[in-house]
């Protein structure tokens, strides 16, 4: 039975319109996708979602605890043969080699040590650009939070960055493959089956975050998974991304306190990253 035909029962199948394996799911408005993930988190165990084009599917890890467990158990939830959806074709890997995200230790650890030297304040990661765009819009459509932030940047800037990352979740998901049979979140997972870690859903988990759909720059604690769920693949640039966002937001709002977005951000439909194609904005020139 297709996952789209399931319902929110103990079958472990997602409800109608709530199948993140379906290609049309990622063209739905963000509010509809968020509502679907809310329903998926209410199921008794991670739902199995089927791609209607191929008949293949994966177990969707949508709860905070399950995403953290899978992230921190790399000996069971391995990154090879690929973490993206779809997985990279064999000819691509043969021609270009493996991306670091598709590697497991010890090869991953060796390459990570080399790459980490390049993460200096001179560089800005794609995901940071997306997070900043989302942040400017969030602080526009939540004027109370913007006013609070500008009232004391020193006090609230760090919390604002963390909440922007939680709320927007620049990286949506990563895939893992089971290296052995394993039980997780009430589901029996078999060796070679696929799971997908949905970070955005985990960041709205009602079991972890009070009022998870509320944008709150004072949220504390804020154990979001916007940089991953921990383990060997925790975002290598997390510290740099935080510093970049703090510096840029401070400079923007200090020099242009009237900075606001205009309209909704134009998003690129994607099941991998929450990418902003463009965002209009306006500002009031500072007085001379």
mmCIF file with all atom_site columns, C-alpha atoms in Angstrom, residues 55-233:
data_model
loop_
_atom_site.group_PDB
_atom_site.id
_atom_site.type_symbol
_atom_site.label_atom_id
_atom_site.label_alt_id
_atom_site.label_comp_id
_atom_site.label_asym_id
_atom_site.label_entity_id
_atom_site.label_seq_id
_atom_site.pdbx_PDB_ins_code
_atom_site.Cartn_x
_atom_site.Cartn_y
_atom_site.Cartn_z
_atom_site.occupancy
_atom_site.B_iso_or_equiv
_atom_site.pdbx_formal_charge
_atom_site.auth_seq_id
_atom_site.auth_comp_id
_atom_site.auth_asym_id
_atom_site.auth_atom_id
_atom_site.pdbx_PDB_model_num
ATOM 1   C CA . UNK A 1 55  ? 7.959  1.680  -4.906  1.00 0.00 ? 55  UNK A CA 1
ATOM 2   C CA . UNK A 1 56  ? 10.987 2.082  -2.632  1.00 0.00 ? 56  UNK A CA 1
ATOM 3   C CA . UNK A 1 57  ? 10.901 4.008  0.580   1.00 0.00 ? 57  UNK A CA 1
ATOM 4   C CA . UNK A 1 58  ? 12.357 4.841  3.955   1.00 0.00 ? 58  UNK A CA 1
ATOM 5   C CA . UNK A 1 59  ? 11.507 5.139  7.630   1.00 0.00 ? 59  UNK A CA 1
ATOM 6   C CA . UNK A 1 60  ? 10.964 8.823  8.416   1.00 0.00 ? 60  UNK A CA 1
ATOM 7   C CA . UNK A 1 61  ? 12.656 9.897  11.658  1.00 0.00 ? 61  UNK A CA 1
ATOM 8   C CA . UNK A 1 62  ? 10.602 12.947 12.597  1.00 0.00 ? 62  UNK A CA 1
ATOM 9   C CA . UNK A 1 63  ? 11.022 13.111 16.382  1.00 0.00 ? 63  UNK A CA 1
ATOM 10  C CA . UNK A 1 64  ? 13.885 14.906 18.092  1.00 0.00 ? 64  UNK A CA 1
ATOM 11  C CA . UNK A 1 65  ? 14.948 11.884 20.137  1.00 0.00 ? 65  UNK A CA 1
ATOM 12  C CA . UNK A 1 66  ? 15.024 9.541  17.131  1.00 0.00 ? 66  UNK A CA 1
ATOM 13  C CA . UNK A 1 67  ? 17.071 11.961 15.022  1.00 0.00 ? 67  UNK A CA 1
ATOM 14  C CA . UNK A 1 68  ? 19.577 12.408 17.844  1.00 0.00 ? 68  UNK A CA 1
ATOM 15  C CA . UNK A 1 69  ? 19.870 8.652  18.402  1.00 0.00 ? 69  UNK A CA 1
ATOM 16  C CA . UNK A 1 70  ? 20.457 7.924  14.722  1.00 0.00 ? 70  UNK A CA 1
ATOM 17  C CA . UNK A 1 71  ? 22.987 10.762 14.450  1.00 0.00 ? 71  UNK A CA 1
ATOM 18  C CA . UNK A 1 72  ? 24.961 9.527  17.438  1.00 0.00 ? 72  UNK A CA 1
ATOM 19  C CA . UNK A 1 73  ? 24.949 5.840  16.525  1.00 0.00 ? 73  UNK A CA 1
ATOM 20  C CA . UNK A 1 74  ? 27.090 5.905  13.360  1.00 0.00 ? 74  UNK A CA 1
ATOM 21  C CA . UNK A 1 75  ? 28.008 2.239  13.646  1.00 0.00 ? 75  UNK A CA 1
ATOM 22  C CA . UNK A 1 76  ? 24.352 1.370  12.965  1.00 0.00 ? 76  UNK A CA 1
ATOM 23  C CA . UNK A 1 77  ? 23.160 4.323  10.889  1.00 0.00 ? 77  UNK A CA 1
ATOM 24  C CA . UNK A 1 78  ? 25.854 4.664  8.236   1.00 0.00 ? 78  UNK A CA 1
ATOM 25  C CA . UNK A 1 79  ? 26.261 7.400  5.655   1.00 0.00 ? 79  UNK A CA 1
ATOM 26  C CA . UNK A 1 80  ? 27.373 5.166  2.810   1.00 0.00 ? 80  UNK A CA 1
ATOM 27  C CA . UNK A 1 81  ? 26.092 4.615  0.127   1.00 0.00 ? 81  UNK A CA 1
ATOM 28  C CA . UNK A 1 82  ? 24.734 8.164  0.283   1.00 0.00 ? 82  UNK A CA 1
ATOM 29  C CA . UNK A 1 83  ? 22.912 10.652 2.503   1.00 0.00 ? 83  UNK A CA 1
ATOM 30  C CA . UNK A 1 84  ? 21.043 12.640 -0.138  1.00 0.00 ? 84  UNK A CA 1
ATOM 31  C CA . UNK A 1 85  ? 17.726 11.791 -1.766  1.00 0.00 ? 85  UNK A CA 1
ATOM 32  C CA . UNK A 1 86  ? 18.104 10.364 -4.346  1.00 0.00 ? 86  UNK A CA 1
ATOM 33  C CA . UNK A 1 87  ? 21.417 8.725  -3.584  1.00 0.00 ? 87  UNK A CA 1
ATOM 34  C CA . UNK A 1 88  ? 24.279 9.708  -5.894  1.00 0.00 ? 88  UNK A CA 1
ATOM 35  C CA . UNK A 1 89  ? 24.535 7.509  -8.976  1.00 0.00 ? 89  UNK A CA 1
ATOM 36  C CA . UNK A 1 90  ? 27.444 5.064  -9.173  1.00 0.00 ? 90  UNK A CA 1
ATOM 37  C CA . UNK A 1 91  ? 28.919 6.814  -12.203 1.00 0.00 ? 91  UNK A CA 1
ATOM 38  C CA . UNK A 1 92  ? 28.895 10.130 -10.351 1.00 0.00 ? 92  UNK A CA 1
ATOM 39  C CA . UNK A 1 93  ? 30.759 8.653  -7.415  1.00 0.00 ? 93  UNK A CA 1
ATOM 40  C CA . UNK A 1 94  ? 33.213 6.869  -9.732  1.00 0.00 ? 94  UNK A CA 1
ATOM 41  C CA . UNK A 1 95  ? 33.912 10.059 -11.685 1.00 0.00 ? 95  UNK A CA 1
ATOM 42  C CA . UNK A 1 96  ? 33.969 12.645 -8.908  1.00 0.00 ? 96  UNK A CA 1
ATOM 43  C CA . UNK A 1 97  ? 34.642 10.546 -5.829  1.00 0.00 ? 97  UNK A CA 1
ATOM 44  C CA . UNK A 1 98  ? 32.696 10.522 -2.568  1.00 0.00 ? 98  UNK A CA 1
ATOM 45  C CA . UNK A 1 99  ? 31.545 13.670 -0.828  1.00 0.00 ? 99  UNK A CA 1
ATOM 46  C CA . UNK A 1 100 ? 32.545 13.839 2.824   1.00 0.00 ? 100 UNK A CA 1
ATOM 47  C CA . UNK A 1 101 ? 28.913 13.595 3.924   1.00 0.00 ? 101 UNK A CA 1
ATOM 48  C CA . UNK A 1 102 ? 28.699 10.195 2.201   1.00 0.00 ? 102 UNK A CA 1
ATOM 49  C CA . UNK A 1 103 ? 31.652 8.758  4.089   1.00 0.00 ? 103 UNK A CA 1
ATOM 50  C CA . UNK A 1 104 ? 31.911 6.889  7.385   1.00 0.00 ? 104 UNK A CA 1
ATOM 51  C CA . UNK A 1 105 ? 34.853 6.733  9.766   1.00 0.00 ? 105 UNK A CA 1
ATOM 52  C CA . UNK A 1 106 ? 37.773 6.324  9.515   1.00 0.00 ? 106 UNK A CA 1
ATOM 53  C CA . UNK A 1 107 ? 37.802 7.910  6.011   1.00 0.00 ? 107 UNK A CA 1
ATOM 54  C CA . UNK A 1 108 ? 35.332 10.577 7.122   1.00 0.00 ? 108 UNK A CA 1
ATOM 55  C CA . UNK A 1 109 ? 37.383 11.502 10.191  1.00 0.00 ? 109 UNK A CA 1
ATOM 56  C CA . UNK A 1 110 ? 40.606 11.737 8.168   1.00 0.00 ? 110 UNK A CA 1
ATOM 57  C CA . UNK A 1 111 ? 39.036 14.027 5.575   1.00 0.00 ? 111 UNK A CA 1
ATOM 58  C CA . UNK A 1 112 ? 37.239 16.106 8.211   1.00 0.00 ? 112 UNK A CA 1
ATOM 59  C CA . UNK A 1 113 ? 40.558 16.893 9.904   1.00 0.00 ? 113 UNK A CA 1
ATOM 60  C CA . UNK A 1 114 ? 41.920 18.214 6.609   1.00 0.00 ? 114 UNK A CA 1
ATOM 61  C CA . UNK A 1 115 ? 38.829 20.191 5.616   1.00 0.00 ? 115 UNK A CA 1
ATOM 62  C CA . UNK A 1 116 ? 38.437 21.772 9.054   1.00 0.00 ? 116 UNK A CA 1
ATOM 63  C CA . UNK A 1 117 ? 41.525 23.900 8.391   1.00 0.00 ? 117 UNK A CA 1
ATOM 64  C CA . UNK A 1 118 ? 39.623 25.765 5.685   1.00 0.00 ? 118 UNK A CA 1
ATOM 65  C CA . UNK A 1 119 ? 36.807 26.916 7.982   1.00 0.00 ? 119 UNK A CA 1
ATOM 66  C CA . UNK A 1 120 ? 38.036 30.406 8.696   1.00 0.00 ? 120 UNK A CA 1
ATOM 67  C CA . UNK A 1 121 ? 36.056 33.635 9.208   1.00 0.00 ? 121 UNK A CA 1
ATOM 68  C CA . UNK A 1 122 ? 36.806 34.556 5.578   1.00 0.00 ? 122 UNK A CA 1
ATOM 69  C CA . UNK A 1 123 ? 34.431 31.877 4.286   1.00 0.00 ? 123 UNK A CA 1
ATOM 70  C CA . UNK A 1 124 ? 30.634 31.753 4.335   1.00 0.00 ? 124 UNK A CA 1
ATOM 71  C CA . UNK A 1 125 ? 28.753 28.474 3.988   1.00 0.00 ? 125 UNK A CA 1
ATOM 72  C CA . UNK A 1 126 ? 25.525 28.339 1.510   1.00 0.00 ? 126 UNK A CA 1
ATOM 73  C CA . UNK A 1 127 ? 23.410 27.347 4.489   1.00 0.00 ? 127 UNK A CA 1
ATOM 74  C CA . UNK A 1 128 ? 24.433 30.472 6.399   1.00 0.00 ? 128 UNK A CA 1
ATOM 75  C CA . UNK A 1 129 ? 23.242 32.681 3.538   1.00 0.00 ? 129 UNK A CA 1
ATOM 76  C CA . UNK A 1 130 ? 19.884 30.891 3.590   1.00 0.00 ? 130 UNK A CA 1
ATOM 77  C CA . UNK A 1 131 ? 19.600 31.206 7.368   1.00 0.00 ? 131 UNK A CA 1
ATOM 78  C CA . UNK A 1 132 ? 20.324 34.936 7.198   1.00 0.00 ? 132 UNK A CA 1
ATOM 79  C CA . UNK A 1 133 ? 17.660 35.483 4.553   1.00 0.00 ? 133 UNK A CA 1
ATOM 80  C CA . UNK A 1 134 ? 15.118 33.540 6.598   1.00 0.00 ? 134 UNK A CA 1
ATOM 81  C CA . UNK A 1 135 ? 16.181 35.460 9.691   1.00 0.00 ? 135 UNK A CA 1
ATOM 82  C CA . UNK A 1 136 ? 15.642 38.875 8.103   1.00 0.00 ? 136 UNK A CA 1
ATOM 83  C CA . UNK A 1 137 ? 12.157 37.808 7.058   1.00 0.00 ? 137 UNK A CA 1
ATOM 84  C CA . UNK A 1 138 ? 11.301 36.257 10.422  1.00 0.00 ? 138 UNK A CA 1
ATOM 85  C CA . UNK A 1 139 ? 12.341 39.428 12.223  1.00 0.00 ? 139 UNK A CA 1
ATOM 86  C CA . UNK A 1 140 ? 10.123 41.405 9.857   1.00 0.00 ? 140 UNK A CA 1
ATOM 87  C CA . UNK A 1 141 ? 6.964  39.337 10.246  1.00 0.00 ? 141 UNK A CA 1
ATOM 88  C CA . UNK A 1 142 ? 7.497  39.121 14.024  1.00 0.00 ? 142 UNK A CA 1
ATOM 89  C CA . UNK A 1 143 ? 7.953  42.814 14.842  1.00 0.00 ? 143 UNK A CA 1
ATOM 90  C CA . UNK A 1 144 ? 7.727  42.206 18.581  1.00 0.00 ? 144 UNK A CA 1
ATOM 91  C CA . UNK A 1 145 ? 10.775 39.930 18.392  1.00 0.00 ? 145 UNK A CA 1
ATOM 92  C CA . UNK A 1 146 ? 12.601 42.406 16.185  1.00 0.00 ? 146 UNK A CA 1
ATOM 93  C CA . UNK A 1 147 ? 11.917 45.204 18.674  1.00 0.00 ? 147 UNK A CA 1
ATOM 94  C CA . UNK A 1 148 ? 13.109 43.029 21.533  1.00 0.00 ? 148 UNK A CA 1
ATOM 95  C CA . UNK A 1 149 ? 16.308 42.143 19.678  1.00 0.00 ? 149 UNK A CA 1
ATOM 96  C CA . UNK A 1 150 ? 17.095 45.749 18.776  1.00 0.00 ? 150 UNK A CA 1
ATOM 97  C CA . UNK A 1 151 ? 16.424 46.874 22.338  1.00 0.00 ? 151 UNK A CA 1
ATOM 98  C CA . UNK A 1 152 ? 19.529 44.982 23.500  1.00 0.00 ? 152 UNK A CA 1
ATOM 99  C CA . UNK A 1 153 ? 21.627 43.323 20.802  1.00 0.00 ? 153 UNK A CA 1
ATOM 100 C CA . UNK A 1 154 ? 24.266 42.209 23.283  1.00 0.00 ? 154 UNK A CA 1
ATOM 101 C CA . UNK A 1 155 ? 21.687 40.350 25.329  1.00 0.00 ? 155 UNK A CA 1
ATOM 102 C CA . UNK A 1 156 ? 19.501 38.826 22.633  1.00 0.00 ? 156 UNK A CA 1
ATOM 103 C CA . UNK A 1 157 ? 21.642 38.363 19.519  1.00 0.00 ? 157 UNK A CA 1
ATOM 104 C CA . UNK A 1 158 ? 22.925 34.905 20.427  1.00 0.00 ? 158 UNK A CA 1
ATOM 105 C CA . UNK A 1 159 ? 19.430 33.646 21.205  1.00 0.00 ? 159 UNK A CA 1
ATOM 106 C CA . UNK A 1 160 ? 18.096 35.164 17.990  1.00 0.00 ? 160 UNK A CA 1
ATOM 107 C CA . UNK A 1 161 ? 20.670 33.279 15.911  1.00 0.00 ? 161 UNK A CA 1
ATOM 108 C CA . UNK A 1 162 ? 19.812 29.976 17.580  1.00 0.00 ? 162 UNK A CA 1
ATOM 109 C CA . UNK A 1 163 ? 16.078 30.548 17.111  1.00 0.00 ? 163 UNK A CA 1
ATOM 110 C CA . UNK A 1 164 ? 16.510 31.521 13.460  1.00 0.00 ? 164 UNK A CA 1
ATOM 111 C CA . UNK A 1 165 ? 18.424 28.302 12.824  1.00 0.00 ? 165 UNK A CA 1
ATOM 112 C CA . UNK A 1 166 ? 15.827 26.236 14.700  1.00 0.00 ? 166 UNK A CA 1
ATOM 113 C CA . UNK A 1 167 ? 12.844 27.847 13.041  1.00 0.00 ? 167 UNK A CA 1
ATOM 114 C CA . UNK A 1 168 ? 14.175 27.866 9.477   1.00 0.00 ? 168 UNK A CA 1
ATOM 115 C CA . UNK A 1 169 ? 16.352 24.710 9.624   1.00 0.00 ? 169 UNK A CA 1
ATOM 116 C CA . UNK A 1 170 ? 18.555 25.376 6.557   1.00 0.00 ? 170 UNK A CA 1
ATOM 117 C CA . UNK A 1 171 ? 19.319 21.665 6.006   1.00 0.00 ? 171 UNK A CA 1
ATOM 118 C CA . UNK A 1 172 ? 16.059 19.712 5.850   1.00 0.00 ? 172 UNK A CA 1
ATOM 119 C CA . UNK A 1 173 ? 17.172 16.097 5.914   1.00 0.00 ? 173 UNK A CA 1
ATOM 120 C CA . UNK A 1 174 ? 19.913 13.505 5.615   1.00 0.00 ? 174 UNK A CA 1
ATOM 121 C CA . UNK A 1 175 ? 19.577 9.826  4.765   1.00 0.00 ? 175 UNK A CA 1
ATOM 122 C CA . UNK A 1 176 ? 21.180 6.914  6.561   1.00 0.00 ? 176 UNK A CA 1
ATOM 123 C CA . UNK A 1 177 ? 21.393 3.178  5.836   1.00 0.00 ? 177 UNK A CA 1
ATOM 124 C CA . UNK A 1 178 ? 21.039 0.483  8.481   1.00 0.00 ? 178 UNK A CA 1
ATOM 125 C CA . UNK A 1 179 ? 24.239 -1.537 8.952   1.00 0.00 ? 179 UNK A CA 1
ATOM 126 C CA . UNK A 1 180 ? 22.395 -4.017 11.190  1.00 0.00 ? 180 UNK A CA 1
ATOM 127 C CA . UNK A 1 181 ? 18.924 -4.769 12.499  1.00 0.00 ? 181 UNK A CA 1
ATOM 128 C CA . UNK A 1 182 ? 17.941 -2.183 15.085  1.00 0.00 ? 182 UNK A CA 1
ATOM 129 C CA . UNK A 1 183 ? 14.937 -1.076 17.122  1.00 0.00 ? 183 UNK A CA 1
ATOM 130 C CA . UNK A 1 184 ? 14.278 2.662  17.249  1.00 0.00 ? 184 UNK A CA 1
ATOM 131 C CA . UNK A 1 185 ? 11.292 4.627  18.482  1.00 0.00 ? 185 UNK A CA 1
ATOM 132 C CA . UNK A 1 186 ? 9.087  1.542  18.589  1.00 0.00 ? 186 UNK A CA 1
ATOM 133 C CA . UNK A 1 187 ? 9.957  0.429  15.043  1.00 0.00 ? 187 UNK A CA 1
ATOM 134 C CA . UNK A 1 188 ? 11.887 -2.667 14.039  1.00 0.00 ? 188 UNK A CA 1
ATOM 135 C CA . UNK A 1 189 ? 14.385 -1.550 11.403  1.00 0.00 ? 189 UNK A CA 1
ATOM 136 C CA . UNK A 1 190 ? 16.111 -4.134 9.220   1.00 0.00 ? 190 UNK A CA 1
ATOM 137 C CA . UNK A 1 191 ? 19.648 -4.155 7.901   1.00 0.00 ? 191 UNK A CA 1
ATOM 138 C CA . UNK A 1 192 ? 20.029 -2.290 4.568   1.00 0.00 ? 192 UNK A CA 1
ATOM 139 C CA . UNK A 1 193 ? 16.781 -0.352 5.074   1.00 0.00 ? 193 UNK A CA 1
ATOM 140 C CA . UNK A 1 194 ? 16.863 3.417  4.720   1.00 0.00 ? 194 UNK A CA 1
ATOM 141 C CA . UNK A 1 195 ? 15.960 6.060  7.264   1.00 0.00 ? 195 UNK A CA 1
ATOM 142 C CA . UNK A 1 196 ? 15.701 9.809  6.686   1.00 0.00 ? 196 UNK A CA 1
ATOM 143 C CA . UNK A 1 197 ? 16.492 12.242 9.489   1.00 0.00 ? 197 UNK A CA 1
ATOM 144 C CA . UNK A 1 198 ? 14.113 15.205 9.187   1.00 0.00 ? 198 UNK A CA 1
ATOM 145 C CA . UNK A 1 199 ? 15.812 17.974 11.143  1.00 0.00 ? 199 UNK A CA 1
ATOM 146 C CA . UNK A 1 200 ? 13.053 20.496 10.543  1.00 0.00 ? 200 UNK A CA 1
ATOM 147 C CA . UNK A 1 201 ? 10.458 18.191 12.063  1.00 0.00 ? 201 UNK A CA 1
ATOM 148 C CA . UNK A 1 202 ? 12.709 17.440 15.033  1.00 0.00 ? 202 UNK A CA 1
ATOM 149 C CA . UNK A 1 203 ? 13.076 21.179 15.580  1.00 0.00 ? 203 UNK A CA 1
ATOM 150 C CA . UNK A 1 204 ? 9.295  21.473 16.012  1.00 0.00 ? 204 UNK A CA 1
ATOM 151 C CA . UNK A 1 205 ? 8.961  18.462 18.322  1.00 0.00 ? 205 UNK A CA 1
ATOM 152 C CA . UNK A 1 206 ? 6.369  19.274 20.991  1.00 0.00 ? 206 UNK A CA 1
ATOM 153 C CA . UNK A 1 207 ? 8.084  16.880 23.376  1.00 0.00 ? 207 UNK A CA 1
ATOM 154 C CA . UNK A 1 208 ? 11.179 19.105 23.410  1.00 0.00 ? 208 UNK A CA 1
ATOM 155 C CA . UNK A 1 209 ? 10.089 22.656 22.538  1.00 0.00 ? 209 UNK A CA 1
ATOM 156 C CA . UNK A 1 210 ? 7.329  24.623 24.258  1.00 0.00 ? 210 UNK A CA 1
ATOM 157 C CA . UNK A 1 211 ? 5.110  26.275 21.644  1.00 0.00 ? 211 UNK A CA 1
ATOM 158 C CA . UNK A 1 212 ? 7.387  24.997 18.843  1.00 0.00 ? 212 UNK A CA 1
ATOM 159 C CA . UNK A 1 213 ? 5.643  27.010 16.118  1.00 0.00 ? 213 UNK A CA 1
ATOM 160 C CA . UNK A 1 214 ? 6.311  30.275 17.954  1.00 0.00 ? 214 UNK A CA 1
ATOM 161 C CA . UNK A 1 215 ? 9.356  32.304 16.926  1.00 0.00 ? 215 UNK A CA 1
ATOM 162 C CA . UNK A 1 216 ? 10.978 33.381 20.200  1.00 0.00 ? 216 UNK A CA 1
ATOM 163 C CA . UNK A 1 217 ? 14.467 34.911 20.338  1.00 0.00 ? 217 UNK A CA 1
ATOM 164 C CA . UNK A 1 218 ? 14.535 34.365 24.121  1.00 0.00 ? 218 UNK A CA 1
ATOM 165 C CA . UNK A 1 219 ? 13.891 30.617 23.850  1.00 0.00 ? 219 UNK A CA 1
ATOM 166 C CA . UNK A 1 220 ? 16.008 28.819 26.431  1.00 0.00 ? 220 UNK A CA 1
ATOM 167 C CA . UNK A 1 221 ? 17.031 26.097 26.419  1.00 0.00 ? 221 UNK A CA 1
ATOM 168 C CA . UNK A 1 222 ? 17.068 25.678 22.657  1.00 0.00 ? 222 UNK A CA 1
ATOM 169 C CA . UNK A 1 223 ? 18.490 22.215 21.821  1.00 0.00 ? 223 UNK A CA 1
ATOM 170 C CA . UNK A 1 224 ? 17.727 22.517 18.112  1.00 0.00 ? 224 UNK A CA 1
ATOM 171 C CA . UNK A 1 225 ? 19.213 20.202 15.510  1.00 0.00 ? 225 UNK A CA 1
ATOM 172 C CA . UNK A 1 226 ? 19.803 22.876 12.887  1.00 0.00 ? 226 UNK A CA 1
ATOM 173 C CA . UNK A 1 227 ? 23.455 21.838 12.694  1.00 0.00 ? 227 UNK A CA 1
ATOM 174 C CA . UNK A 1 228 ? 22.706 18.136 12.931  1.00 0.00 ? 228 UNK A CA 1
ATOM 175 C CA . UNK A 1 229 ? 21.974 15.751 15.746  1.00 0.00 ? 229 UNK A CA 1
ATOM 176 C CA . UNK A 1 230 ? 25.516 15.356 16.978  1.00 0.00 ? 230 UNK A CA 1
ATOM 177 C CA . UNK A 1 231 ? 27.892 12.517 16.212  1.00 0.00 ? 231 UNK A CA 1
ATOM 178 C CA . UNK A 1 232 ? 30.660 12.498 13.589  1.00 0.00 ? 232 UNK A CA 1
ATOM 179 C CA . UNK A 1 233 ? 28.601 14.396 11.005  1.00 0.00 ? 233 UNK A CA 1
#
